[in-house]
Coordinates of C-alpha atoms in Angstrom, one line a residue:
Chain A
M1 CA 143.3 243.8 104.7
T2 CA 140.7 246.5 104.0
K3 CA 140.5 247.4 100.2
I4 CA 140.1 250.9 99.4
L5 CA 138.9 251.9 96.0
K6 CA 138.7 255.5 94.6
D7 CA 137.0 256.9 91.6
E8 CA 140.2 255.8 89.3
D9 CA 139.8 252.5 90.4
L10 CA 136.0 252.2 89.1
V11 CA 136.8 251.5 85.4
G12 CA 136.3 248.8 82.8
G13 CA 133.9 247.6 80.9
A14 CA 133.0 244.9 83.4
L15 CA 131.9 246.7 86.0
M16 CA 128.3 247.5 85.1
S17 CA 127.5 244.0 84.5
I18 CA 128.8 243.1 87.7
A19 CA 126.9 246.0 89.1
I20 CA 123.4 244.9 87.5
D21 CA 124.0 241.2 88.4
A22 CA 124.8 242.2 91.9
L23 CA 121.6 244.2 92.2
E24 CA 119.5 241.5 90.7
A25 CA 120.5 239.3 93.6
A26 CA 119.5 242.2 95.8
F27 CA 116.2 242.9 94.1
L28 CA 115.4 239.0 94.3
A29 CA 116.3 239.6 98.1
K30 CA 113.9 242.5 98.3
A31 CA 111.0 240.5 97.4
C32 CA 111.7 237.9 100.1
N33 CA 112.3 240.7 103.0
R34 CA 116.2 239.9 102.9
L35 CA 117.5 243.3 101.7
I36 CA 118.0 245.7 104.7
S37 CA 117.3 249.2 103.9
P38 CA 116.2 251.4 106.5
P39 CA 114.9 255.1 106.1
R40 CA 117.7 257.6 105.3
H41 CA 119.3 259.2 108.2
H42 CA 120.3 263.0 108.1
V43 CA 122.3 264.8 110.8
S44 CA 122.5 268.7 110.3
F45 CA 125.3 271.0 111.3
P46 CA 123.8 274.6 111.7
D47 CA 124.4 276.8 108.7
R48 CA 126.5 274.4 107.0
G49 CA 124.7 271.2 105.5
D50 CA 123.9 267.6 106.4
L51 CA 125.5 264.4 106.5
V52 CA 123.3 261.9 105.0
F53 CA 123.7 258.3 105.5
T54 CA 122.0 255.2 104.1
V55 CA 122.4 251.8 105.5
G56 CA 122.0 249.0 103.6
G57 CA 122.7 245.0 103.7
L58 CA 121.9 241.7 102.1
M59 CA 120.6 239.1 104.8
G60 CA 121.2 235.3 104.0
E61 CA 124.3 232.6 104.0
K62 CA 126.8 235.2 103.0
P63 CA 125.4 238.4 104.7
I64 CA 126.8 241.8 104.0
A65 CA 126.1 244.9 105.7
G66 CA 127.3 248.6 105.4
F67 CA 126.3 252.2 104.7
R68 CA 126.4 255.1 102.1
V69 CA 127.2 258.7 103.4
Y70 CA 127.3 261.7 101.6
D71 CA 127.2 265.6 102.5
T72 CA 125.0 268.4 101.8
F73 CA 127.9 271.0 102.6
N74 CA 128.4 274.1 100.1
G75 CA 131.2 273.1 98.0
A76 CA 132.2 272.0 94.6
E77 CA 134.0 268.6 95.5
H78 CA 131.3 266.0 97.0
T79 CA 132.9 262.5 97.8
Q80 CA 130.8 259.8 99.0
I81 CA 132.0 257.0 101.2
V82 CA 130.5 253.6 101.0
A83 CA 132.0 251.1 103.5
V84 CA 130.9 247.1 103.5
W85 CA 131.3 244.5 106.0
S86 CA 130.8 241.0 105.8
A87 CA 128.3 240.4 108.8
D88 CA 129.0 237.0 109.6
D89 CA 132.6 237.9 110.8
A90 CA 132.7 241.5 111.2
K91 CA 135.2 241.9 108.7
L92 CA 135.6 245.3 107.1
E93 CA 135.8 244.3 103.2
G94 CA 136.4 247.5 101.7
V95 CA 135.7 251.5 101.3
I96 CA 135.0 253.0 98.2
L97 CA 135.4 256.9 98.1
G98 CA 134.3 259.3 95.1
E99 CA 131.1 259.6 93.3
R100 CA 131.5 257.4 90.6
L101 CA 129.9 254.5 92.8
G102 CA 126.4 256.2 93.1
S103 CA 125.8 257.0 89.4
L104 CA 127.0 253.4 88.7
R105 CA 124.5 251.9 91.1
T106 CA 121.5 254.3 89.7
G107 CA 122.6 253.2 86.3
A108 CA 122.7 249.6 86.9
I109 CA 119.2 249.7 88.5
G110 CA 117.8 251.3 85.2
G111 CA 119.6 248.3 83.5
L112 CA 118.0 245.7 85.4
A113 CA 114.6 247.4 85.0
I114 CA 115.4 247.4 81.0
R115 CA 116.5 243.7 81.5
H116 CA 113.0 242.8 83.1
L117 CA 110.6 245.2 81.4
G118 CA 112.2 246.1 78.1
A119 CA 111.3 244.4 74.9
P120 CA 113.8 241.5 74.7
D121 CA 114.8 242.6 70.8
A122 CA 115.2 246.3 71.5
R123 CA 117.5 247.7 69.2
N124 CA 117.4 251.6 69.1
I125 CA 117.6 253.9 72.3
G126 CA 116.8 257.4 72.9
I127 CA 118.4 259.5 75.4
I128 CA 117.1 262.9 76.7
G129 CA 119.9 264.5 78.8
S130 CA 123.3 264.3 78.2
G131 CA 124.8 264.3 82.1
A132 CA 126.2 261.7 84.3
Q133 CA 123.0 259.9 84.7
A134 CA 122.2 259.9 81.2
R135 CA 125.8 258.1 80.6
T136 CA 125.5 255.3 83.2
Q137 CA 121.8 254.5 81.8
L138 CA 122.8 254.3 78.4
A139 CA 125.7 252.3 79.6
A140 CA 123.8 250.0 81.4
A141 CA 121.1 249.7 78.7
A142 CA 123.9 248.6 76.1
A143 CA 124.8 246.0 79.0
V144 CA 121.6 244.2 78.9
R145 CA 120.3 244.9 75.3
N146 CA 121.9 244.3 71.8
L147 CA 121.9 247.9 70.8
D148 CA 122.4 249.0 67.4
R149 CA 122.2 252.6 67.6
A150 CA 121.4 255.4 70.1
R151 CA 120.2 258.8 69.6
V152 CA 120.6 262.0 72.2
Y153 CA 118.8 264.9 72.6
S154 CA 119.9 267.8 75.0
R155 CA 119.2 271.6 74.7
D156 CA 122.9 272.3 74.5
E157 CA 124.5 271.3 71.3
T158 CA 127.9 271.1 72.8
N159 CA 127.0 268.7 75.3
R160 CA 125.0 266.3 73.3
A161 CA 128.0 266.2 70.5
A162 CA 130.4 265.7 73.5
F163 CA 128.1 262.9 74.8
A164 CA 127.8 261.2 71.7
S165 CA 131.1 261.3 70.9
E166 CA 132.1 259.6 74.3
M167 CA 129.5 257.4 74.5
Q168 CA 130.2 256.1 71.1
Q169 CA 133.8 255.6 71.8
A170 CA 132.9 253.9 75.3
L171 CA 130.3 251.7 74.3
G172 CA 131.3 250.6 70.5
L173 CA 127.6 251.8 69.7
D174 CA 126.6 254.1 66.9
V175 CA 125.5 257.1 69.0
E176 CA 124.0 260.3 67.1
P177 CA 123.3 263.7 68.5
V178 CA 120.1 265.2 67.5
D179 CA 118.2 268.3 67.8
S180 CA 114.8 267.4 68.8
V181 CA 113.2 265.3 71.4
S182 CA 111.1 263.4 68.8
K183 CA 114.1 263.1 66.7
A184 CA 115.7 260.9 69.8
V185 CA 112.6 259.0 70.8
D186 CA 110.4 258.6 67.4
D187 CA 111.9 254.8 66.6
A188 CA 113.3 254.2 69.7
D189 CA 112.6 250.9 71.8
I190 CA 113.9 252.0 74.8
V191 CA 113.9 255.9 76.0
I192 CA 115.9 257.2 78.6
C193 CA 114.5 260.6 80.3
A194 CA 117.9 262.0 82.3
T195 CA 117.1 265.6 82.4
T196 CA 116.5 268.2 85.3
S197 CA 113.6 269.7 83.5
Q198 CA 110.9 270.5 85.8
T199 CA 108.2 270.4 82.9
P200 CA 107.4 267.5 80.5
V201 CA 109.8 266.8 77.8
V202 CA 108.5 263.5 76.3
H203 CA 104.8 262.5 75.9
A204 CA 102.8 259.8 75.1
G205 CA 102.6 260.9 71.5
D206 CA 106.3 260.8 70.7
L207 CA 106.5 257.1 71.4
K208 CA 106.1 254.0 69.8
P209 CA 104.2 250.8 70.9
G210 CA 106.5 248.3 73.0
V211 CA 108.8 251.3 74.1
H212 CA 110.1 251.0 77.8
V213 CA 110.7 254.4 79.2
T214 CA 112.7 255.1 82.3
T215 CA 112.6 258.4 84.1
V216 CA 115.4 259.2 86.2
G217 CA 114.9 263.2 86.6
P218 CA 112.3 265.0 88.7
K219 CA 109.3 263.3 89.3
T220 CA 107.4 265.1 92.0
L221 CA 104.0 267.3 91.7
Q222 CA 106.3 270.1 92.1
G223 CA 107.9 269.3 88.7
Y224 CA 108.4 266.3 86.5
E225 CA 110.1 265.4 83.0
L226 CA 107.7 262.9 81.7
G227 CA 104.1 263.7 80.4
L228 CA 101.3 262.0 82.6
D229 CA 100.1 260.8 79.8
V230 CA 102.9 258.3 79.5
A231 CA 102.0 256.7 82.4
D232 CA 98.4 256.5 81.1
A233 CA 99.5 254.9 78.3
A234 CA 102.0 252.3 80.0
A235 CA 100.5 248.5 80.7
V236 CA 103.1 248.5 83.3
I237 CA 104.6 251.0 85.6
A238 CA 107.3 250.0 88.2
T239 CA 109.7 251.6 90.7
D240 CA 112.7 250.4 92.5
S241 CA 111.3 251.9 95.7
L242 CA 107.5 252.2 96.5
E243 CA 108.5 253.5 99.8
Q244 CA 110.8 256.1 98.8
A245 CA 108.6 257.5 95.7
R246 CA 105.7 257.8 98.4
A247 CA 108.2 259.8 101.3
Y248 CA 109.2 262.5 98.7
A249 CA 109.0 266.0 100.5
S250 CA 106.4 266.7 97.4
P251 CA 104.2 264.2 96.3
F252 CA 105.4 262.0 93.6
F253 CA 104.2 263.1 90.2
L254 CA 101.8 260.3 89.6
T255 CA 99.7 261.1 92.9
G256 CA 96.0 261.8 92.1
S257 CA 96.9 260.7 88.3
G258 CA 94.9 257.3 88.7
N259 CA 98.3 255.5 87.8
D260 CA 99.9 256.0 91.3
D261 CA 97.9 252.6 92.7
R262 CA 99.3 250.7 89.5
M263 CA 103.0 251.3 90.3
A264 CA 104.5 248.1 91.1
D265 CA 107.7 247.2 92.7
L266 CA 110.7 246.2 90.5
A267 CA 111.4 243.7 92.8
D268 CA 108.2 242.0 92.8
I269 CA 108.4 241.9 88.8
I270 CA 111.8 240.3 89.1
A271 CA 110.8 237.7 91.5
G272 CA 107.5 236.9 89.4
K273 CA 105.2 238.3 92.2
A274 CA 104.1 241.3 90.1
A275 CA 103.1 241.2 86.3
G276 CA 105.5 242.6 83.8
R277 CA 105.5 242.8 80.2
R278 CA 102.9 240.5 78.6
S279 CA 103.6 241.6 74.9
S280 CA 105.7 243.6 72.3
E281 CA 103.3 246.3 71.9
E282 CA 103.0 247.1 75.6
I283 CA 104.5 250.2 76.9
T284 CA 106.5 250.2 80.0
L285 CA 107.7 252.7 82.4
F286 CA 110.2 252.7 85.0
C287 CA 110.3 255.2 87.6
S288 CA 113.5 255.4 89.0
V289 CA 114.2 256.6 92.7
G290 CA 117.3 255.0 93.6
L291 CA 116.7 252.0 96.0
A292 CA 118.4 252.9 99.6
G293 CA 121.0 250.5 100.6
T294 CA 121.8 249.2 97.1
E295 CA 125.2 251.0 97.1
V296 CA 126.3 248.4 99.3
V297 CA 125.3 245.6 97.5
V298 CA 127.0 247.0 94.3
A299 CA 130.4 247.9 96.3
S300 CA 130.4 244.6 97.7
A301 CA 130.3 242.8 94.2
I302 CA 132.9 245.4 93.0
L303 CA 135.2 244.8 95.9
R304 CA 134.9 240.6 95.5
S305 CA 135.4 241.0 92.1
P306 CA 139.1 239.7 91.2
A307 CA 139.2 241.8 88.4
L308 CA 139.2 245.1 90.3
V309 CA 141.0 244.1 93.6
L310 CA 144.6 244.5 92.2
R311 CA 143.7 248.1 91.3
G312 CA 142.8 249.1 94.8
T313 CA 145.0 250.1 97.8
S314 CA 145.4 247.3 99.9
G315 CA 146.9 247.5 103.4
Chain B
M1 CA 143.2 264.3 97.9
T2 CA 141.7 262.7 100.4
K3 CA 144.1 261.0 103.1
I4 CA 143.6 257.5 104.4
L5 CA 145.2 256.8 107.5
K6 CA 145.5 253.4 109.4
D7 CA 146.5 252.0 112.9
E8 CA 149.9 251.5 111.7
D9 CA 150.0 255.3 110.8
L10 CA 149.0 256.6 114.5
V11 CA 152.3 256.2 116.0
G12 CA 154.4 258.7 117.4
G13 CA 154.8 260.4 120.8
A14 CA 153.3 263.7 119.5
L15 CA 150.2 262.0 118.8
M16 CA 148.6 262.0 122.3
S17 CA 149.5 266.0 122.7
I18 CA 147.8 266.5 119.2
A19 CA 144.7 264.8 120.4
I20 CA 144.7 266.2 123.9
D21 CA 145.1 269.8 122.5
A22 CA 142.4 269.2 119.9
L23 CA 140.1 268.1 122.6
E24 CA 140.6 271.0 124.8
A25 CA 139.4 273.0 121.9
A26 CA 136.4 270.9 121.5
F27 CA 135.6 271.0 125.2
L28 CA 135.6 274.6 125.0
A29 CA 133.5 274.6 122.2
K30 CA 131.1 272.4 124.0
A31 CA 130.7 275.0 126.9
C32 CA 129.5 277.5 124.3
N33 CA 127.5 274.9 122.4
R34 CA 129.4 274.8 119.1
L35 CA 130.4 271.2 119.6
I36 CA 127.9 268.8 117.7
S37 CA 127.2 265.9 119.3
P38 CA 123.8 264.1 118.5
P39 CA 122.6 260.7 119.8
R40 CA 124.2 257.7 118.6
H41 CA 122.1 256.3 115.9
H42 CA 122.1 252.4 115.4
V43 CA 120.9 250.1 112.8
S44 CA 119.9 246.6 113.3
F45 CA 120.9 243.9 110.9
P46 CA 118.7 240.9 112.2
D47 CA 120.6 238.3 114.0
R48 CA 124.1 239.6 112.8
G49 CA 124.5 242.8 115.1
D50 CA 124.2 246.8 114.6
L51 CA 126.0 249.5 112.7
V52 CA 126.5 252.4 114.9
F53 CA 127.1 255.9 113.8
T54 CA 128.3 259.0 116.1
V55 CA 128.1 262.1 114.4
G56 CA 130.4 264.9 115.4
G57 CA 131.4 268.4 114.5
L58 CA 132.9 271.6 115.5
M59 CA 131.2 274.6 114.2
G60 CA 132.9 278.2 114.2
E61 CA 135.3 279.7 111.7
K62 CA 136.9 276.4 110.1
P63 CA 134.3 274.2 110.9
I64 CA 134.8 270.3 110.7
A65 CA 132.2 267.8 110.5
G66 CA 132.0 263.8 110.2
F67 CA 131.4 260.8 112.0
R68 CA 132.6 257.4 113.3
V69 CA 131.1 254.0 112.9
Y70 CA 131.4 250.9 114.5
D71 CA 130.0 247.3 114.1
T72 CA 128.7 245.0 116.9
F73 CA 129.0 242.2 114.5
N74 CA 130.2 238.7 115.8
G75 CA 134.0 238.5 114.8
A76 CA 137.3 239.1 116.0
E77 CA 138.4 241.9 113.8
H78 CA 136.6 245.3 113.8
T79 CA 137.5 248.1 112.2
Q80 CA 136.4 251.4 112.9
I81 CA 135.8 254.5 110.2
V82 CA 136.1 257.8 111.2
A83 CA 135.8 260.2 108.3
V84 CA 136.2 264.0 108.6
W85 CA 134.9 266.7 106.1
S86 CA 135.7 270.5 106.1
A87 CA 132.2 271.8 106.4
D88 CA 132.7 275.2 104.7
D89 CA 134.0 273.9 101.6
A90 CA 132.6 270.3 101.6
K91 CA 136.0 268.9 101.2
L92 CA 136.2 265.3 102.7
E93 CA 140.0 265.5 104.6
G94 CA 140.5 261.9 105.4
V95 CA 139.6 258.8 106.6
I96 CA 141.0 256.9 109.4
L97 CA 140.4 253.2 109.7
G98 CA 141.4 250.8 112.8
E99 CA 140.8 250.7 116.5
R100 CA 143.5 252.9 117.6
L101 CA 141.9 256.4 117.1
G102 CA 139.0 255.4 119.3
S103 CA 141.3 254.6 122.4
L104 CA 143.7 257.3 121.7
R105 CA 140.3 259.6 121.8
T106 CA 139.1 258.0 125.2
G107 CA 142.9 258.6 126.4
A108 CA 143.1 261.7 125.6
I109 CA 140.0 263.1 126.9
G110 CA 141.3 261.3 130.4
G111 CA 144.3 263.4 130.1
L112 CA 142.4 266.4 129.7
A113 CA 140.5 265.9 132.8
I114 CA 143.9 265.3 134.6
R115 CA 145.4 268.7 133.1
H116 CA 142.3 270.5 134.2
L117 CA 141.6 268.6 137.6
G118 CA 144.9 266.7 139.0
A119 CA 147.0 268.4 141.1
P120 CA 149.7 270.4 139.0
D121 CA 152.7 268.7 140.8
A122 CA 151.2 265.4 140.5
R123 CA 154.1 262.8 140.2
N124 CA 153.1 259.4 141.1
I125 CA 150.3 257.6 139.2
G126 CA 148.6 253.9 140.2
I127 CA 146.8 252.1 137.5
I128 CA 144.2 249.4 138.0
G129 CA 144.0 247.4 134.8
S130 CA 146.4 246.4 132.0
G131 CA 144.4 246.5 129.0
A132 CA 144.5 248.8 125.9
Q133 CA 142.4 251.6 128.0
A134 CA 144.8 251.5 130.9
R135 CA 147.6 252.0 128.2
T136 CA 146.0 255.1 126.7
Q137 CA 145.2 256.5 130.0
L138 CA 148.6 256.3 131.4
A139 CA 150.3 257.9 128.3
A140 CA 148.0 260.6 128.2
A141 CA 148.5 261.5 131.9
A142 CA 152.2 261.6 131.2
A143 CA 151.5 263.9 128.3
V144 CA 149.9 266.4 130.9
R145 CA 152.0 265.9 134.0
N146 CA 155.4 265.7 134.8
L147 CA 155.3 262.0 136.1
D148 CA 158.0 260.3 138.1
R149 CA 156.7 256.8 138.6
A150 CA 153.8 254.5 137.4
R151 CA 152.5 251.6 139.6
V152 CA 150.4 249.0 137.6
Y153 CA 147.9 246.3 139.3
S154 CA 145.8 244.0 137.5
R155 CA 144.8 240.4 138.4
D156 CA 146.9 238.8 136.0
E157 CA 150.6 238.9 136.8
T158 CA 152.0 238.4 133.3
N159 CA 149.5 240.8 132.3
R160 CA 150.7 243.4 134.7
A161 CA 154.3 242.4 134.0
A162 CA 154.2 243.2 130.1
F163 CA 152.0 246.3 130.9
A164 CA 154.8 247.6 133.1
S165 CA 157.9 246.9 130.8
E166 CA 155.9 247.9 127.6
M167 CA 155.0 251.4 129.0
Q168 CA 158.3 251.8 130.7
Q169 CA 159.7 251.5 127.3
A170 CA 157.3 253.6 125.7
L171 CA 156.9 256.5 127.8
G172 CA 160.6 256.5 129.3
L173 CA 158.9 256.4 132.8
D174 CA 159.5 254.2 135.7
V175 CA 156.7 251.7 135.7
E176 CA 156.6 249.1 138.3
P177 CA 154.1 246.0 138.3
V178 CA 152.8 245.8 142.1
D179 CA 150.7 242.4 143.5
S180 CA 147.5 244.6 145.3
V181 CA 145.5 247.6 144.6
S182 CA 146.6 249.1 147.6
K183 CA 150.2 249.0 146.6
A184 CA 149.4 250.8 143.4
V185 CA 147.4 253.4 144.8
D186 CA 148.4 253.9 148.1
D187 CA 150.9 257.1 147.5
A188 CA 149.5 257.9 143.9
D189 CA 148.4 261.6 143.0
I190 CA 146.7 260.1 140.4
V191 CA 144.7 256.8 140.1
I192 CA 143.5 255.4 136.8
C193 CA 140.7 252.6 137.2
A194 CA 140.7 251.0 133.8
T195 CA 139.1 247.4 134.6
T196 CA 136.1 245.2 133.6
S197 CA 135.2 244.4 137.3
Q198 CA 131.5 244.7 138.1
T199 CA 132.1 245.3 141.9
P200 CA 134.5 248.0 143.5
V201 CA 138.2 247.5 143.3
V202 CA 139.3 251.1 144.8
H203 CA 137.8 252.5 147.7
A204 CA 138.1 255.8 149.3
G205 CA 140.2 254.4 152.6
D206 CA 143.0 253.8 149.8
L207 CA 143.4 257.1 148.5
K208 CA 145.6 260.0 149.9
P209 CA 144.5 263.4 150.0
G210 CA 144.5 265.5 146.8
V211 CA 144.2 262.7 144.6
H212 CA 142.7 262.9 141.5
V213 CA 140.8 259.6 140.2
T214 CA 139.8 258.5 136.8
T215 CA 137.2 256.0 136.2
V216 CA 137.1 254.1 132.8
G217 CA 135.4 251.0 133.6
P218 CA 131.9 249.9 134.4
K219 CA 129.9 252.5 136.0
T220 CA 126.3 251.5 136.2
L221 CA 124.1 250.3 139.1
Q222 CA 124.4 247.0 137.2
G223 CA 128.2 246.9 138.1
Y224 CA 130.7 249.7 138.7
E225 CA 135.0 249.3 139.4
L226 CA 134.8 252.3 141.9
G227 CA 133.8 252.6 145.5
L228 CA 130.7 254.9 146.1
D229 CA 132.8 256.4 148.9
V230 CA 135.4 257.8 146.4
A231 CA 132.4 259.8 145.1
D232 CA 131.7 260.8 148.7
A233 CA 135.1 261.8 149.4
A234 CA 135.5 263.8 146.3
A235 CA 135.3 267.7 146.3
V236 CA 134.7 267.7 142.4
I237 CA 132.9 264.9 140.5
A238 CA 133.1 265.5 136.6
T239 CA 132.5 263.7 133.6
D240 CA 132.4 264.4 129.9
S241 CA 128.9 263.9 129.0
L242 CA 126.4 264.2 131.6
E243 CA 123.7 263.5 128.7
Q244 CA 125.6 260.0 128.0
A245 CA 126.1 259.5 131.7
R246 CA 122.5 259.6 132.2
A247 CA 121.3 257.6 128.9
Y248 CA 122.8 254.5 129.8
A249 CA 120.6 251.3 129.5
S250 CA 121.3 250.5 133.7
P251 CA 121.2 253.9 135.5
F252 CA 124.7 255.6 136.2
F253 CA 126.4 254.2 139.2
L254 CA 125.8 257.3 141.4
T255 CA 122.2 257.7 141.0
G256 CA 120.5 257.5 144.2
S257 CA 124.1 258.1 145.8
G258 CA 123.5 262.1 146.8
N259 CA 126.3 262.5 144.5
D260 CA 124.7 262.6 141.1
D261 CA 123.5 265.9 141.0
R262 CA 126.8 267.2 142.2
M263 CA 128.6 266.0 138.8
A264 CA 130.1 268.8 136.8
D265 CA 130.4 268.9 133.0
L266 CA 134.3 268.7 132.3
A267 CA 133.7 271.1 129.5
D268 CA 132.3 273.7 131.9
I269 CA 135.4 273.5 134.1
I270 CA 137.5 274.0 131.5
A271 CA 135.7 276.8 130.5
G272 CA 135.7 278.2 133.7
K273 CA 131.9 278.0 133.9
A274 CA 131.9 275.5 136.8
A275 CA 134.3 275.0 139.7
G276 CA 137.2 272.7 139.6
R277 CA 139.9 272.0 142.0
R278 CA 140.7 274.3 144.8
S279 CA 143.1 273.2 147.1
S280 CA 146.0 270.4 146.9
E281 CA 143.9 268.5 149.4
E282 CA 140.9 268.1 147.5
I283 CA 140.3 264.8 145.6
T284 CA 138.7 264.9 142.2
L285 CA 136.8 262.4 140.2
F286 CA 136.5 262.1 136.5
C287 CA 133.8 259.8 135.1
S288 CA 134.9 258.9 131.8
V289 CA 132.2 258.0 129.5
G290 CA 133.4 258.9 125.8
L291 CA 131.9 261.8 124.5
A292 CA 130.1 261.1 121.2
G293 CA 131.6 263.2 118.5
T294 CA 135.1 263.4 119.6
E295 CA 136.7 261.1 117.5
V296 CA 135.8 263.3 114.5
V297 CA 137.7 266.3 116.4
V298 CA 140.8 263.9 117.1
A299 CA 141.1 262.7 113.7
S300 CA 140.7 266.2 112.1
A301 CA 143.7 267.2 114.2
I302 CA 145.6 264.0 113.1
L303 CA 145.0 264.5 109.5
R304 CA 146.0 268.1 109.6
S305 CA 149.2 267.5 111.3
P306 CA 152.1 268.1 109.0
A307 CA 154.0 265.0 111.1
L308 CA 151.6 262.6 110.3
V309 CA 150.9 263.3 106.9
L310 CA 153.6 261.8 105.0
R311 CA 152.6 258.4 106.6
G312 CA 149.1 258.1 105.1
T313 CA 148.0 257.0 101.8
S314 CA 147.0 260.0 99.6
G315 CA 145.2 259.8 96.4

């Protein structure tokens, strides 16, 4: 019986923790070369756009394999498909349709970075941006740290107010909209930058010692949301995929800054193969690129979760 | 609303005709380079097997795009996934899960070949083989010709008897199991060879003038089910994909026989760009290789068919 889940099935507070724990196992597997994550495969349809496939899998005792596909056609509705097989018995475990899994996955990777890089006693978080990525990054942070308060800034006052009331409700956390970047990040132990800005909106001078910063938005030399001085100030710079960061069409934003070579693989930090935070004063920086193949890992964990099975269409 | 169909939804007598008509449009499109059918894309999972993607699409006024994926993992259950988008508005039209679509597609291509190469007044059909492919090839032949009688031979008496009674019931056609190849094909206007035999089971001497022959089973120099003299005797030799026939790991069975260069693209014959049958005495031969990308075309036609929409899961 193949389970089929859609966006409306991917609800509930347990989901983010399930995703983060599944990704922790995947990143540990990556550190010992058991995560399968080949380059994306694009197929073009003339004048229409592409289908883009990212295949992924976890090898080991209970191997899983699968893929995500998304389209770049011209339209308002975009439905991704993620499918997962158990690779030892060829069983198709399930299919997840929609957009929610992708942002859940990216958020969960951010949460994993905070779990391993952020100060253990982080209480305050500042968020720049009020879109879907900002939402899942905040939810992920709340899943790994005992937060007291969040402050959100985005240029549009209505958007940041809506973000604050929605996330306060969803997370049971005090979320305050503020009217400047500095008000959002001044006192923050964790800063999430999740904008579409092509010019830096957060600079090192805005940040307090010991902060963990995640950049989710633009980060190529063509445009980047985070000041280069934040990388200069960071004791640890990590990413979820060195390969993908170095394969961007425009070079990665740290290229030529002297900090590019310091960038570590989050997987190696989690596995203890590379150094992470060493003091409560150090600044840590996580550059989120969206490690390919990890949607499959998250999908598998969700499909196997007893809490969610009953909601999906079985047949 | 994305439609999701499974094997149990793909039933009903109209299905084969829908598939054949959709493929006719696809082959016409292929003849003017509007069928998108790039090479298969294999991704390997160490010691486990591959996921294999075939992408396909039809460009034009109502463009469609999609893919099929299947696995080569070690297991009894194999569920293919076919997904279709309308490429002009990025809408995911639907997903079809299971094994039935693939054999329906291959059968329908055989039916299309018979429609364009077989004698218009063909009445008798001989089938060698009693598996899934033999079933759908016979169903497709019955959809394009007004058949009186079918005779089936396969080595296993039980299998051929089961095939005969099942197909007689399904098609409302006199289907007789026989105990030799020659009894099956002697008097046949159409011969379907759908075996797993690595050595020829049908020879030119077995066939009557005017016959159309389709070979579905092995057809490489390593092993082939059809005598090379059948190709010698054929006035027309066609295939659904010259490219795929020439890309087999072992060379195509006609390589070096002097007949390889005569092989025409079925699409060109349908479009009137290449010669088809010219008389009721000519023998025609169709080498079925399973043109990649056509599962998407068949899936789209099924998903759009009002007769089938109500059976599927919508949501």
